[in-house]
Coordinates of C-alpha atoms in Angstrom, one line a residue:
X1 CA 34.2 31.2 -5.5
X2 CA 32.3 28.7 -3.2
X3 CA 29.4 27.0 -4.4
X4 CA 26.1 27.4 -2.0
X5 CA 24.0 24.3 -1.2
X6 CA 20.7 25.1 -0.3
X7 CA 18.2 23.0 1.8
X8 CA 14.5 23.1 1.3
X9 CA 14.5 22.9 4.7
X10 CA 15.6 26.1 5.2
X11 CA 13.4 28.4 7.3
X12 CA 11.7 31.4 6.9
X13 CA 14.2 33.2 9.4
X14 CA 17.3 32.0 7.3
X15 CA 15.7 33.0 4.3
X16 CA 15.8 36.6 5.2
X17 CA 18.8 36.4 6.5
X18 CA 19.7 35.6 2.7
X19 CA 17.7 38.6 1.7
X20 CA 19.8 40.5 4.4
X21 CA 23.4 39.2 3.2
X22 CA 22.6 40.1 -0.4
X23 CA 21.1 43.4 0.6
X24 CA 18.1 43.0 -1.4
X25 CA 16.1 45.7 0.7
X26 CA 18.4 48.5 0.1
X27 CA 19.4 47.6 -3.3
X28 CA 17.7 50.5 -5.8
X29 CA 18.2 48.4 -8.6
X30 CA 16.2 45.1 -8.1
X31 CA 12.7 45.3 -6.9
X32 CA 12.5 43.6 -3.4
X33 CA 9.3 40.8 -3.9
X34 CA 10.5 39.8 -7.3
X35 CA 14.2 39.1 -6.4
X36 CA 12.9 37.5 -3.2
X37 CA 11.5 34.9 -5.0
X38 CA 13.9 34.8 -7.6
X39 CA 16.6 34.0 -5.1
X40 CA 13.5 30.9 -3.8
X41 CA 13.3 29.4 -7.5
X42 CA 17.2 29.5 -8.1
X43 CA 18.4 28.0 -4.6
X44 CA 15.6 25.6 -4.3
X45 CA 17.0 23.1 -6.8
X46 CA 20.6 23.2 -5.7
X47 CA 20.7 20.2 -3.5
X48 CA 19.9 19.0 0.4
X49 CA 23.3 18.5 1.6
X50 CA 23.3 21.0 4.2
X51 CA 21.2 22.7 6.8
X52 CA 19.8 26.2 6.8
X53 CA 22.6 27.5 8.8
X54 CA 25.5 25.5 7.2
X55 CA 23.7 27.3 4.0
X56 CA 23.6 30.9 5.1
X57 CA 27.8 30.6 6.4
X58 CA 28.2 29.6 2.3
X59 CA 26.2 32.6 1.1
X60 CA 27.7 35.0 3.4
X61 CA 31.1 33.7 2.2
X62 CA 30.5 34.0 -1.5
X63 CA 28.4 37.5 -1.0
X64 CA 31.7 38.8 0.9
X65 CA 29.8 41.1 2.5
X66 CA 28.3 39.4 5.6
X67 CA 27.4 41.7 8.7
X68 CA 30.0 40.7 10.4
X69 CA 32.8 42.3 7.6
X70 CA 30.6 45.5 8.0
X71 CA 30.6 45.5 11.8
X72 CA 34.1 44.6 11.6
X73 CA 35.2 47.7 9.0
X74 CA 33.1 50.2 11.1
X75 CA 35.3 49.5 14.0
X76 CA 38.3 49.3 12.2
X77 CA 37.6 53.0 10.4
X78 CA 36.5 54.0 14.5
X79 CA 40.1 53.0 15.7
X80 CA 41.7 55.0 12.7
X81 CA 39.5 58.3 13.3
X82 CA 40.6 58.1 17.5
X83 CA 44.4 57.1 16.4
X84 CA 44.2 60.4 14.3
X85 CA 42.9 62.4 17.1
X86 CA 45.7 62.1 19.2
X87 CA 48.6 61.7 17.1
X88 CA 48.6 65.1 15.0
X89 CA 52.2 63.9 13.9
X90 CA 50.7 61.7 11.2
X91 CA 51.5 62.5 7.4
X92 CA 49.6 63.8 5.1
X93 CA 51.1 60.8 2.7
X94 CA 50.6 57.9 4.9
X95 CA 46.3 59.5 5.1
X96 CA 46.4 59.6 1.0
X97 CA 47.5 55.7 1.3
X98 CA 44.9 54.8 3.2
X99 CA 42.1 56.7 1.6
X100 CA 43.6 55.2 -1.8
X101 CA 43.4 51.6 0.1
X102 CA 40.1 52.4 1.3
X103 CA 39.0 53.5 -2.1
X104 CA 40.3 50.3 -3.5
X105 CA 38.7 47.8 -1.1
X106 CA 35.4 49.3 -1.6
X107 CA 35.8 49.3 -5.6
X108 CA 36.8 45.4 -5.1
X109 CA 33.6 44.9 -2.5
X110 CA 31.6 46.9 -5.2
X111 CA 32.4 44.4 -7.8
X112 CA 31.3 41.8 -6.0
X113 CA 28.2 43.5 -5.4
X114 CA 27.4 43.8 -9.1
X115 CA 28.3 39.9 -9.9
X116 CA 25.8 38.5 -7.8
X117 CA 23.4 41.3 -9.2
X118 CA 24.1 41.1 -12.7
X119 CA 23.7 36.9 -11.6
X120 CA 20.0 37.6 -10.2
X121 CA 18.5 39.6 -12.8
X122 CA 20.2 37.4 -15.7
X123 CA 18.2 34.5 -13.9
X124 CA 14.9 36.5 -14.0
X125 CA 15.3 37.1 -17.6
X126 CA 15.1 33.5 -18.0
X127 CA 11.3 33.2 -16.9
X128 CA 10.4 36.0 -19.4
X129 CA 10.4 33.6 -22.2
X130 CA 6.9 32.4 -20.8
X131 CA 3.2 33.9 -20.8
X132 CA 2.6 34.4 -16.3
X133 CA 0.3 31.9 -15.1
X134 CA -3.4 32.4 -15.6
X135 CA -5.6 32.3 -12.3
X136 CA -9.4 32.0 -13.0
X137 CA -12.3 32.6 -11.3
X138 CA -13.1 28.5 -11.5
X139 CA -11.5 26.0 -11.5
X140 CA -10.4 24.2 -14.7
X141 CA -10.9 20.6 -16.0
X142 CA -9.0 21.0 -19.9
X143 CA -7.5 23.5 -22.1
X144 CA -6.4 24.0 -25.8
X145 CA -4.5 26.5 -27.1
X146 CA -5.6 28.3 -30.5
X147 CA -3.7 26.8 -33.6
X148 CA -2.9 30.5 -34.7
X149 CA -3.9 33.2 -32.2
X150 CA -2.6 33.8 -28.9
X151 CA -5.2 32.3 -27.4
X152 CA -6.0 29.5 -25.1
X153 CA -9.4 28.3 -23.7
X154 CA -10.2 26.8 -20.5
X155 CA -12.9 25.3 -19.6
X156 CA -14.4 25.0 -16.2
X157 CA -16.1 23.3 -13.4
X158 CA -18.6 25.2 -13.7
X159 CA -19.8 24.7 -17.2
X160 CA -18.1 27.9 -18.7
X161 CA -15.3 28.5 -21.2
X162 CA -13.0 31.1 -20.8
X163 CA -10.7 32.9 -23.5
X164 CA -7.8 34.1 -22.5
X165 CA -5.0 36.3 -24.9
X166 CA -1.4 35.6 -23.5
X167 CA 1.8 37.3 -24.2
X168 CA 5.0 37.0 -22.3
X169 CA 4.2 40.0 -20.6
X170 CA 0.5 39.2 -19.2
X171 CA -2.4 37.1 -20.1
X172 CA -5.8 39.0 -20.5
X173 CA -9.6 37.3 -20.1
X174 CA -10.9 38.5 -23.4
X175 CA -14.3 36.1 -23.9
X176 CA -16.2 33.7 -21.2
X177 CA -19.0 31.8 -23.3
X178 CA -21.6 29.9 -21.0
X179 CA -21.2 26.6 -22.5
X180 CA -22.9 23.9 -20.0
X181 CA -24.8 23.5 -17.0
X182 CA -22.2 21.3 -15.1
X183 CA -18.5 20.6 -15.6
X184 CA -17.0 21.1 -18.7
X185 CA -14.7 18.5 -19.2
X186 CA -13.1 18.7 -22.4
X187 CA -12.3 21.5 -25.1
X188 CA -10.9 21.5 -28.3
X189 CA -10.4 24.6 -31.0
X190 CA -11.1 23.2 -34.9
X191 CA -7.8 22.9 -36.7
X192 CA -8.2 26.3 -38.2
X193 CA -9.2 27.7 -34.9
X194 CA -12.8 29.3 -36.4
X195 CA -14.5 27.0 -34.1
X196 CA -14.7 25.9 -30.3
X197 CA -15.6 22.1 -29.6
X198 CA -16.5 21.3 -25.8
X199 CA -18.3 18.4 -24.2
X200 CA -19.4 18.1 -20.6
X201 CA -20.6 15.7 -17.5
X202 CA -24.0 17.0 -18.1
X203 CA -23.7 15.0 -21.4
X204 CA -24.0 17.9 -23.5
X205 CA -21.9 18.7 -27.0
X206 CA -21.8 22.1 -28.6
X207 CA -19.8 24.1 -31.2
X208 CA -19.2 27.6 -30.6
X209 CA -18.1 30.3 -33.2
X210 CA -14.6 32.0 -32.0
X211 CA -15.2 34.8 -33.7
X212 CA -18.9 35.6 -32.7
X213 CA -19.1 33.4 -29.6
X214 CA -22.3 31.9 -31.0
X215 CA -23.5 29.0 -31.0
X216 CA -23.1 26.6 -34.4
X217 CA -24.0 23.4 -33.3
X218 CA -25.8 21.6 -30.3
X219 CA -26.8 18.4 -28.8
X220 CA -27.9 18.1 -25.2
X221 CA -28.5 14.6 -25.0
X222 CA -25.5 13.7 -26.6
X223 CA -24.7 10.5 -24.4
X224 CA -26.1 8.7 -21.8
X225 CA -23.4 9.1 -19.8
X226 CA -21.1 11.9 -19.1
X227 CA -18.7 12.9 -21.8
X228 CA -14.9 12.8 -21.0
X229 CA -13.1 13.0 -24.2
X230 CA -13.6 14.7 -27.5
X231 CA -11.3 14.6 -30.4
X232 CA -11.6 17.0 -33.8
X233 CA -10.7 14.6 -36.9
X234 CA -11.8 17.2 -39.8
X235 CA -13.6 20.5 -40.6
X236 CA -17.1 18.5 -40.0
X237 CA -16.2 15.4 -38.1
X238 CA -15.3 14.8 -34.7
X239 CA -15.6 11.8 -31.9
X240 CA -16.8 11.4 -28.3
X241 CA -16.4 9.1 -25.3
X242 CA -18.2 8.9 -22.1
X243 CA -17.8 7.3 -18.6
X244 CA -19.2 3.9 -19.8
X245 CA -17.2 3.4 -22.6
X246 CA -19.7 4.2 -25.5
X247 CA -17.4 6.4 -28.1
X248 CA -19.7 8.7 -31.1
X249 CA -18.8 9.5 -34.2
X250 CA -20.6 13.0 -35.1
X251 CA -20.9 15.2 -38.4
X252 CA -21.6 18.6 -37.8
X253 CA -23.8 18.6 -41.1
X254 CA -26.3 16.2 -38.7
X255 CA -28.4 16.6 -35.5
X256 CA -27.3 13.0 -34.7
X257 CA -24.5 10.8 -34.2
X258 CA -23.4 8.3 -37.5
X259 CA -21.8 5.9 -35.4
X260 CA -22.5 4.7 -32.0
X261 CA -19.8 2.0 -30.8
X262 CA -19.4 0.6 -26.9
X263 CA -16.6 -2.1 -26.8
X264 CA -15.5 -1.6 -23.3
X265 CA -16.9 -1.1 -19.8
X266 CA -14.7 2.1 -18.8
X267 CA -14.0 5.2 -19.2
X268 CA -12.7 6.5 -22.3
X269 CA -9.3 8.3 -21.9
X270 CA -8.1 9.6 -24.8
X271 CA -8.7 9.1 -28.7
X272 CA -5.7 10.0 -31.8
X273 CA -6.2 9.8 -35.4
X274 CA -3.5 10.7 -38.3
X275 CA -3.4 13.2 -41.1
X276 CA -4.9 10.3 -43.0
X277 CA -8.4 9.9 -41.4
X278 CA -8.3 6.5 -41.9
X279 CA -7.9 5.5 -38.3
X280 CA -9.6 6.4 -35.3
X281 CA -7.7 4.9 -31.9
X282 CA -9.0 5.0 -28.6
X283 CA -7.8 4.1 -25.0
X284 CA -9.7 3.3 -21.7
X285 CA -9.1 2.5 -17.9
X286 CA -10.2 -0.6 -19.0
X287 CA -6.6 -1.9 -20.3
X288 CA -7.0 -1.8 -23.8
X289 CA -7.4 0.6 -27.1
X290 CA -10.0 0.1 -29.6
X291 CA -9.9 1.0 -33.5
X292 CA -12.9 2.4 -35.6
X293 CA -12.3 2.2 -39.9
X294 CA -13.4 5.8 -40.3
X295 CA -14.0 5.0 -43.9
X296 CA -16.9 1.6 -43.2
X297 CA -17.4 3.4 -40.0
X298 CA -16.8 0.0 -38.6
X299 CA -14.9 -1.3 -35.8
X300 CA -11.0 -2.1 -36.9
X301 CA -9.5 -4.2 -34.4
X302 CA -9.3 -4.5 -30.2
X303 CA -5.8 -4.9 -28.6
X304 CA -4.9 -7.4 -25.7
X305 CA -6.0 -6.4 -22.6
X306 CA -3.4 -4.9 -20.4
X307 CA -3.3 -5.4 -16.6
X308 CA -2.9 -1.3 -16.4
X309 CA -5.0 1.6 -17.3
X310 CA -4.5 3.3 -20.4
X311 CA -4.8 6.6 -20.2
X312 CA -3.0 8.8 -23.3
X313 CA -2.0 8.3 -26.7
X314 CA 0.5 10.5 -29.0
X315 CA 2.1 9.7 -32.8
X316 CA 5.4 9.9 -33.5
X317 CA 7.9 9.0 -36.0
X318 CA 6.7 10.9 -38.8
X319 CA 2.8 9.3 -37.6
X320 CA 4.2 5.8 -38.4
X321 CA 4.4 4.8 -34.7
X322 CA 1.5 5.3 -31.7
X323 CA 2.5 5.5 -28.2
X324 CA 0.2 4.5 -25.2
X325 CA 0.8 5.7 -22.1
X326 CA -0.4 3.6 -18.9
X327 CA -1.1 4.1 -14.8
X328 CA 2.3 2.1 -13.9
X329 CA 4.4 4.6 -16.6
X330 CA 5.5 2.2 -19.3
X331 CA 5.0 3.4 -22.7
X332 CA 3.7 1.0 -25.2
X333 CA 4.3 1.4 -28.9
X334 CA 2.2 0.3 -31.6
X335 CA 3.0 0.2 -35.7
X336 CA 0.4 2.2 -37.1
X337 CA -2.1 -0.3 -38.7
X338 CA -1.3 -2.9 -36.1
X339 CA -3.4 -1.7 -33.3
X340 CA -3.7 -6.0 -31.6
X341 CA -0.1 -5.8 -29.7
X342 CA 2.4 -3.1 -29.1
X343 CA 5.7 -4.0 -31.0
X344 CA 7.9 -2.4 -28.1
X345 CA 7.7 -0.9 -24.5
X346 CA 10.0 1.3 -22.3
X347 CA 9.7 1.5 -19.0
X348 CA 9.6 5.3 -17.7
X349 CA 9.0 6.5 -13.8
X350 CA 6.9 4.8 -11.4
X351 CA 4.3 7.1 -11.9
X352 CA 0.9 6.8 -13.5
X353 CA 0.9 9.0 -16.8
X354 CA -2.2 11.2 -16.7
X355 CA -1.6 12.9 -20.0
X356 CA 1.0 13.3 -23.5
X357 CA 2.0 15.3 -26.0
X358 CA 4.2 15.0 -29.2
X359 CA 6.5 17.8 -29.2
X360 CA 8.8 16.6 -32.3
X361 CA 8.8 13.7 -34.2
X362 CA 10.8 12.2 -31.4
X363 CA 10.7 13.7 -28.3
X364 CA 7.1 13.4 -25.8
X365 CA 6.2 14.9 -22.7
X366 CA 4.4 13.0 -20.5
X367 CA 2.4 15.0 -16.8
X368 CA 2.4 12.7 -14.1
X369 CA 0.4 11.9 -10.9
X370 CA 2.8 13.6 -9.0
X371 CA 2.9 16.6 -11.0
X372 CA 6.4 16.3 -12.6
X373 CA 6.5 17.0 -16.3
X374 CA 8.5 14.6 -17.6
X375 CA 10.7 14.8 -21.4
X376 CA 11.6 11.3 -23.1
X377 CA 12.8 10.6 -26.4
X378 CA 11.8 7.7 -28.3
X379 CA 14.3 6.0 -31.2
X380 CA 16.7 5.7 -29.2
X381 CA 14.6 5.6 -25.8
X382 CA 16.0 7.9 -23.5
X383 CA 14.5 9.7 -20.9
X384 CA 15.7 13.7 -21.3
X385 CA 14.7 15.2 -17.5
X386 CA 12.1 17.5 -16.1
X387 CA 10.1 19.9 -17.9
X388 CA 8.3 21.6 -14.9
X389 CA 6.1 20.7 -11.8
X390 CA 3.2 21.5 -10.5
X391 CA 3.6 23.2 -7.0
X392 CA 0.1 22.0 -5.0
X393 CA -1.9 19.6 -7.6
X394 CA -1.5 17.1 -10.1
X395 CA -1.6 17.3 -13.9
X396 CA -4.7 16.5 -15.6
X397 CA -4.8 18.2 -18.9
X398 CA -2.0 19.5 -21.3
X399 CA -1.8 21.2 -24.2
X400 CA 1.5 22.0 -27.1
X401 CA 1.0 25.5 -28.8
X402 CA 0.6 25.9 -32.4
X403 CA 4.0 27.3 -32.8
X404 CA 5.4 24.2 -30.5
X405 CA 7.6 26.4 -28.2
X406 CA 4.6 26.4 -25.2
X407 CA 3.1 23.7 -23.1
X408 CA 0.4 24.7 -20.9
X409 CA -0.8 22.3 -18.2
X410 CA -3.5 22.6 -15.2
X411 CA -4.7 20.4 -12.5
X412 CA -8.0 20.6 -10.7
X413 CA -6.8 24.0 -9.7
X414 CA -8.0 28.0 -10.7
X415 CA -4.3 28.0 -12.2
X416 CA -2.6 27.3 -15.4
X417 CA 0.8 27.0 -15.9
X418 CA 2.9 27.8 -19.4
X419 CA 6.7 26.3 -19.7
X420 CA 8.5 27.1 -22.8
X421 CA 10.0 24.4 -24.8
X422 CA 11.9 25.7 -27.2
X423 CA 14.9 24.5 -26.5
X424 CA 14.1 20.6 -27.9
X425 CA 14.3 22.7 -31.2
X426 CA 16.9 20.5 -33.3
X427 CA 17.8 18.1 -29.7
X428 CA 20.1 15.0 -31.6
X429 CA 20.3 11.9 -29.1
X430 CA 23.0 9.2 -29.7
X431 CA 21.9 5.7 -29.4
X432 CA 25.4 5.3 -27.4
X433 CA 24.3 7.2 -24.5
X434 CA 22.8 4.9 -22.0
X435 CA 19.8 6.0 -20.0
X436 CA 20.6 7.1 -16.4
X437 CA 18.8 6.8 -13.4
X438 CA 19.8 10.5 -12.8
X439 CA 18.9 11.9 -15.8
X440 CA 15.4 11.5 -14.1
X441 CA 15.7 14.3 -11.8
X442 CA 17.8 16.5 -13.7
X443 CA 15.7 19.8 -14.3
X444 CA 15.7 21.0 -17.9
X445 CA 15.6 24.9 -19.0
X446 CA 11.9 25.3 -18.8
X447 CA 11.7 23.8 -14.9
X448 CA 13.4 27.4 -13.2
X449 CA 14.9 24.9 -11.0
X450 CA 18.7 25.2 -11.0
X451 CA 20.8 22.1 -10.8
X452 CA 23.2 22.0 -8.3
X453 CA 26.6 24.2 -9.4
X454 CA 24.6 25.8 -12.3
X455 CA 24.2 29.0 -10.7
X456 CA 27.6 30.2 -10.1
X457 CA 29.0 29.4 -13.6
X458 CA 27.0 32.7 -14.4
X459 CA 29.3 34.2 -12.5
X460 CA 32.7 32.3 -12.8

């Protein structure tokens, strides 16, 4: 069995000529759009070491039924019908042997047939393991999924929420609540998903019942500046920060805010706290992250300044260890409690980190400015491979589910994208194995990008 090497590059023309080689159109058994781009997502990731014509001899080697074979057997059987014509002397034996050899060769082309089949539609089971991607009417700034349901909300540029229900099999619109007047910019569900947090650039906060869609709790003057974070910390607490660097500390139990801190010039990025409430940390383009006592409601302590934006934070290491991710993708951990200087770094891609999530205890993902999800584990550092990428914009919000086997992401784009995870479940890494440069473009289940020489094994 030959392996194929496919080139991006390939054209159009040559990728029908695939679809003509494997008989896709005629084929009862597959449905012709879906195993056209299932044959696109399974040769796109298998290298660029040959052109699109190079690529197509390889197919119509290991399909072993190019048009050329047919052409050729149709003249062959037109030869044997003349030959019988005028040589009635022929035995009825010798025309059983060759129906029997005919029978045979068309039994062994038949078999072929079915491997690459049964190869296809084994590869489109694989992408049924995740909800489709959503398309909205709008396009979306942030989303959260539900920490129960099957839900996950978006919210929008233009100032609405939406609710959508996702299965594997399709993802239904099932509430839009009119939140804001301009872009919503962050969203959030309460940990026990009864309530919907959003904040937006018209510098408005409000609280929405899930179950009702009405509204608990609202401020409309919230800041002075546009809000672009929000972070839950309890059932009545939460936190805001704006484009100017002012965070809020607010209690749903009162109109206004119980702390009011500004202790940088920039936007804020992100904010984390731990199951202990003790804490609040926060990060900003500014270079640094700042930390509030949630207990004196006082600030804590302000790191060094860092000659890089700041842009996400994630806890790992059963909470004991906070990881900062920055615009030149170096991860900077911090001992919990020691917020002044990170204790340890680790250089990732060259590539600004726009967002991060904890998926275990271990393992984060971070979404990139080129739209690559990327895996890495931390304790021994290693970087793991690619989660997923975004096909025509960057990644600017991400979400885990409750259950931790989905990551949705979007970019400034009507579409979100869901990759399942599940297969980190129970991942050991050896402090032997040394990181390789490799191992940063090496796709991972949940990317639907083959590596090259995967795709035959299913057939070997």
């Amino acid at each position: 069995m030959v392996k194929l090497l496919y080139s991006p590059r390939t054209s159009d023309t040559c990728f029908f000529r695939l679809l003509n080689i494997f008989n896709i159109n005629s084929n009862p058994l597959i449905e012709h759009f879906t195993i056209k781009k299932t044959i696109f997502s399974i040769f796109s990731g298998m290298g660029e070491d040959c052109d699109s014509d190079s690529s197509v001899e390889l197919v119509e080697e290991v399909a072993g039924g190019s048009q050329e074979d047919s052409n050729a057997e149709g003249d062959a059987q037109t030869s044997e019908a003349s030959s019988d014509d005028d040589d009635s002397s022929d035995s009825s034996d010798e025309d059983d042997g060759d129906d029997k050899q005919d029978n045979s060769n068309a039994g062994e082309q038949e078999d072929d047939d079915d491997d690459i089949v049964r190869a296809f539609k084994n590869a489109q089971q694989v992408r049924r393991d995740k909800p489709p991607d959503i398309h909205t009417s709008e396009l979306v700034a942030d989303i959260s999924f539900h920490p129960e349901k099957d839900l996950i909300a978006a919210a929008s540029f233009d100032g609405d929420i939406f609710l959508y229900e996702y299965s594997t099999e399709k993802c239904e619109l099932k509430e839009t609540v009119e939140a804001h007047t301009k872009e919503c910019r962050c969203v959030e569900f309460s940990e026990d998903g009864d309530l919907l947090y959003s904040a937006s650039k018209d510098k408005s906060i409000m609280v929405t019942d899930v179950a009702s869609s009405k509204l608990k709790w609202f401020n409309d003057d919230a800041h002075e500046e546009p809000v672009y974070t929000l972070k839950v910390i309890d059932e009545n607490r939460f936190a805001t920060g704006d484009d100017n660097g002012t965070v809020k500390l607010w209690d749903l139990r009162q109109k206004d805010a119980i702390l009011s801190l500004k202790e940088s010039e920039e936007t804020i990025t992100d904010m984390v706290t731990n199951e202990s409430r003790r804490f609040l940390v926060f990060s900003s383009v500014e270079g640094m992250i700042t930390t509030i006592d949630l207990h004196s409601r006082k600030l804590h302590v302000q790191s060094e300044l860092y000659e890089c934006e700041l842009s996400s934070l994630a806890l790992v290491k059963q909470d004991r260890k906070l990881v900062v991710g920055s615009s030149k993708g170096t991860y900077y951990f911090f001992d919990w409690g020691s917020f002044g200087y990170h204790s340890d770094e680790f250089p990732g891609p060259k590539n600004p980190i726009n967002c991060m999530k904890s998926i275990t205890q271990n393992i984060v993902v971070t979404a990139h400015a080129d739209g690559v999800l990327r895996a890495t584990h931390l304790f021994p550092h290693k970087q793991l491979g690619i989660v997923g990428t975004h096909p025509s914009s960057t990644v600017e919000s991400m979400d885990v589910s409750g259950d931790g086997e989905l990551i949705a992401t979007c970019g400034f784009s009507q579409v979100i994208h869901f990759w399942n995870i599940k297969y980190f479940d129970g991942l050991v890494v050896s402090e032997r194995e040394r990181n390789d440069k490799k191992v940063l473009k090496h796709n991972l289940p949940s990317s639907n990008v083959r590596n090259a020489g995967d795709f035959f094994q299913d057939m070997a």
